[in-house]
Each structure stands twice: as C-alpha cells, then as structure tokens.
Amino acid sequence: MGEGEVISASTHYLTPAEGGGDVWSAEAAAAGRRGTQKIVSAGEAAAPERVAGLLAVERGGPVVARRRIMYLDGEPCELIDTYYPVEIAWGTGLAATAKIPGGAVRLLAELGCVGVRAQEDVAARMPSESERADLDLKADEPVLELARLTLDADDRPIQVDVMVMAPRGQKLRYEIRIG
C-alpha cells in the first residue's frame, strides 16, 4: 500500500462487520488512519432516474435515502447517497439520521434482507460545484463515482449506493471468487 493510501475492498461493505463495528473506521484504522462519518440527511425522497432504474421503482417514486460525508483524518474524502425501497426501509433506522448500531447491512439482515450479489460501476468524471465544495477539491480535480446495486437471493434490489470520491489516495480492491 502506498503512503497515505487506503485500500477499500467492496466485499467488506456487503456483510455485517465483525463485532458490529463500523467498516469504514476499521478499514481506515488498519491503514493507521482515522475514518469518521457525518450523516447529513435521511428520510423519504424522490428516486433519481438512475436509482429508480436500479431499484425497479418509478422515476420520482418514493425511496428512503441517506446522505453521508466520509472523513479520513478529518478531511472530507467521500460523499455517499444510499437508497432503499420504501417497503424495506420506511420506519426503520435507515430512514433516520442517527448512526445505526452495527451498520446498515446488519439492520437490513435483521429485516430479512441479506445481500448475496452486488453490481458495481466505477467512472471518473468532473464533480458538480457542490461536490467540489463538499470534498474540498481543486478546480481541475476529477472524482471517482462508484455506483453499487445490492441484490438479495431472489435478485430483488435492496440497496443502491452512489459514492463520489476524491481520487487522491484512493485504491479500490475487488476480490472475485469463481466456483
């Protein structure tokens, strides 16, 4: 691992954390860093077009959305918008701004929604003005966007994450098992 680099392995975010901890904080700590997060908002929202397609709901239809800013050593490094079908998340901790003990994946499992498959798309692009400000980026600095769809054993969409990351110090790791 390069100096100042944090390796993020998606598989860690698809199963409940060992001991019920925070995966982001543990991943940062393993690299000798401090990872924290701020929940900016949570509740019912209108599904953006892309999210609606992934969650198989009407464009503009209701979903539960959580917006977070992730910090590494006190600096903003990632914006995460997470979306859930209303029938799964409404009235649960997923629709509230409080931190969820054990994390959202653990709560989803308690609700009978266990992710068994995920699809991810990663792209580099220029940030919006609000993303640039939230991530404290330079005018010519791009972002990485990772969109993850998590499906249950019946191929039912249970969660969509749209992550916008400052590229500095980012390294994504994918571990694939076949058979």
Coordinates of C-alpha atoms in Angstrom, one line a residue:
M1 CA 0.0 0.0 0.0
G2 CA 1.4 3.4 -0.9
E3 CA 1.9 6.1 1.7
G4 CA -1.4 7.8 2.6
E5 CA -3.3 5.3 0.5
V6 CA -6.4 3.5 1.9
I7 CA -7.4 0.3 0.1
S8 CA -11.2 -0.1 0.0
A9 CA -12.5 -3.6 -0.6
S10 CA -16.2 -3.6 -1.5
T11 CA -16.7 -7.1 -0.1
H12 CA -16.3 -5.6 3.4
Y13 CA -19.3 -3.4 2.9
L14 CA -21.6 -6.2 1.8
T15 CA -21.7 -8.3 5.0
P16 CA -22.2 -7.2 8.7
A17 CA -19.0 -6.0 10.3
E18 CA -17.2 -8.3 12.7
G19 CA -18.2 -7.4 16.3
G20 CA -20.8 -5.0 15.0
G21 CA -18.3 -2.2 14.4
D22 CA -18.1 0.4 11.6
V23 CA -16.4 -1.0 8.5
W24 CA -15.1 2.4 7.3
S25 CA -13.5 3.2 10.6
A26 CA -11.9 -0.3 10.8
E27 CA -10.6 -0.1 7.3
A28 CA -9.0 3.3 7.9
A29 CA -7.6 2.2 11.3
A30 CA -6.0 -0.8 9.6
A31 CA -4.0 1.7 7.5
G32 CA -3.1 3.8 10.6
R33 CA -5.6 6.5 9.8
R34 CA -8.9 7.8 11.3
G35 CA -12.1 7.3 9.4
T36 CA -15.3 9.1 10.6
Q37 CA -18.6 10.0 9.0
K38 CA -21.4 12.5 9.3
I39 CA -25.0 11.7 8.4
V40 CA -26.2 14.8 6.6
S41 CA -29.8 13.7 5.9
A42 CA -32.1 10.7 5.9
G43 CA -35.8 10.0 5.1
E44 CA -38.2 9.6 2.2
A45 CA -37.1 11.1 -1.1
A46 CA -37.9 11.0 -4.8
A47 CA -35.9 8.4 -6.7
P48 CA -33.5 10.0 -9.2
E49 CA -33.8 8.4 -12.7
R50 CA -30.6 6.2 -12.3
V51 CA -31.6 5.0 -8.8
A52 CA -35.2 4.3 -9.9
G53 CA -33.9 2.0 -12.7
L54 CA -31.6 0.1 -10.3
L55 CA -34.3 -0.3 -7.5
A56 CA -37.0 -1.1 -10.1
V57 CA -39.3 1.8 -8.9
E58 CA -40.9 4.6 -10.9
R59 CA -38.7 7.6 -11.6
G60 CA -39.5 10.1 -8.9
G61 CA -41.2 7.4 -6.9
P62 CA -40.6 7.2 -3.1
V63 CA -37.4 5.7 -1.8
V64 CA -35.6 6.0 1.6
A65 CA -32.4 8.0 1.1
R66 CA -29.4 8.5 3.5
R67 CA -26.7 11.0 2.7
R68 CA -23.3 10.8 4.4
I69 CA -19.9 12.5 4.2
M70 CA -16.9 10.3 5.0
Y71 CA -13.8 11.8 6.5
L72 CA -10.3 10.5 6.6
D73 CA -8.1 12.1 9.2
G74 CA -10.7 14.9 9.5
E75 CA -10.6 15.7 5.7
P76 CA -13.7 15.0 3.5
C77 CA -12.9 12.2 1.1
E78 CA -16.2 10.7 0.0
L79 CA -19.9 11.5 -0.4
I80 CA -22.3 8.6 -0.2
D81 CA -26.0 8.6 -1.1
T82 CA -27.7 5.3 -0.2
Y83 CA -31.2 4.4 -1.4
Y84 CA -33.6 1.7 -0.2
P85 CA -37.0 0.6 -1.3
V86 CA -39.6 2.2 0.9
E87 CA -41.2 -1.1 1.8
I88 CA -37.9 -2.3 3.3
A89 CA -36.6 0.8 5.0
W90 CA -39.5 3.1 6.0
G91 CA -40.0 3.3 9.8
T92 CA -36.5 1.8 10.5
G93 CA -33.2 3.3 11.4
L94 CA -32.4 3.5 7.7
A95 CA -34.8 6.4 7.5
A96 CA -33.3 8.3 10.4
T97 CA -30.2 10.4 10.8
A98 CA -28.9 8.5 13.9
K99 CA -25.9 6.2 13.4
I100 CA -27.1 2.6 13.1
P101 CA -25.6 0.2 15.7
G102 CA -23.7 -2.5 13.8
G103 CA -24.3 -0.7 10.5
A104 CA -27.0 -0.7 7.8
V105 CA -26.0 -4.1 6.4
R106 CA -26.7 -5.6 9.9
L107 CA -30.0 -3.8 10.1
L108 CA -31.0 -5.0 6.7
A109 CA -30.2 -8.6 7.7
E110 CA -32.3 -8.2 10.8
L111 CA -35.2 -7.1 8.5
G112 CA -34.7 -10.2 6.4
C113 CA -32.9 -8.5 3.5
V114 CA -29.5 -10.1 3.0
G115 CA -27.4 -9.1 0.1
V116 CA -25.9 -12.0 -1.9
R117 CA -24.8 -10.3 -5.1
A118 CA -23.6 -6.8 -6.0
Q119 CA -23.0 -5.0 -9.2
E120 CA -20.7 -2.0 -9.3
D121 CA -19.9 0.6 -11.9
V122 CA -16.9 2.9 -11.5
A123 CA -16.3 6.0 -13.6
A124 CA -14.1 9.1 -13.4
R125 CA -15.8 12.4 -14.1
M126 CA -15.7 16.1 -13.2
P127 CA -17.6 17.0 -10.0
S128 CA -20.6 19.2 -9.6
E129 CA -19.9 22.5 -7.9
S130 CA -21.5 21.2 -4.6
E131 CA -19.4 18.0 -4.8
R132 CA -16.3 20.1 -5.4
A133 CA -17.1 22.3 -2.3
D134 CA -18.0 19.3 -0.1
L135 CA -14.9 17.4 -1.0
D136 CA -12.6 20.5 -0.9
L137 CA -11.4 19.8 -4.4
K138 CA -9.2 21.9 -6.7
A139 CA -10.9 23.4 -9.8
D140 CA -9.4 20.8 -12.2
E141 CA -9.6 17.8 -9.9
P142 CA -11.9 14.9 -11.1
V143 CA -13.8 12.5 -8.9
L144 CA -14.4 8.7 -8.9
E145 CA -18.0 7.7 -8.8
L146 CA -18.9 4.2 -7.7
A147 CA -22.5 3.0 -8.0
R148 CA -23.3 -0.2 -6.3
L149 CA -26.5 -2.2 -6.5
T150 CA -27.0 -4.9 -3.8
L151 CA -29.5 -7.8 -4.6
D152 CA -30.9 -10.5 -2.3
A153 CA -31.1 -14.2 -3.1
D154 CA -34.2 -13.6 -5.2
D155 CA -32.4 -10.9 -7.2
R156 CA -34.6 -8.3 -5.5
P157 CA -32.8 -4.9 -5.3
I158 CA -32.4 -4.0 -1.6
Q159 CA -29.9 -1.1 -1.7
V160 CA -28.2 1.3 -4.1
D161 CA -25.1 3.3 -3.0
V162 CA -23.7 6.2 -5.1
M163 CA -20.3 7.1 -3.8
V164 CA -18.4 10.2 -5.1
M165 CA -14.7 10.1 -4.0
A166 CA -11.8 12.4 -4.1
P167 CA -9.2 10.5 -6.2
R168 CA -6.2 11.3 -4.0
G169 CA -5.1 8.3 -2.0
Q170 CA -7.9 6.0 -3.3
K171 CA -7.3 2.5 -4.3
L172 CA -10.3 0.1 -4.9
R173 CA -9.8 -3.6 -4.5
Y174 CA -12.0 -6.3 -6.0
E175 CA -11.8 -9.9 -4.9
I176 CA -13.7 -12.3 -7.1
R177 CA -14.2 -15.9 -6.3
I178 CA -15.4 -18.3 -9.1
G179 CA -17.0 -21.6 -8.3

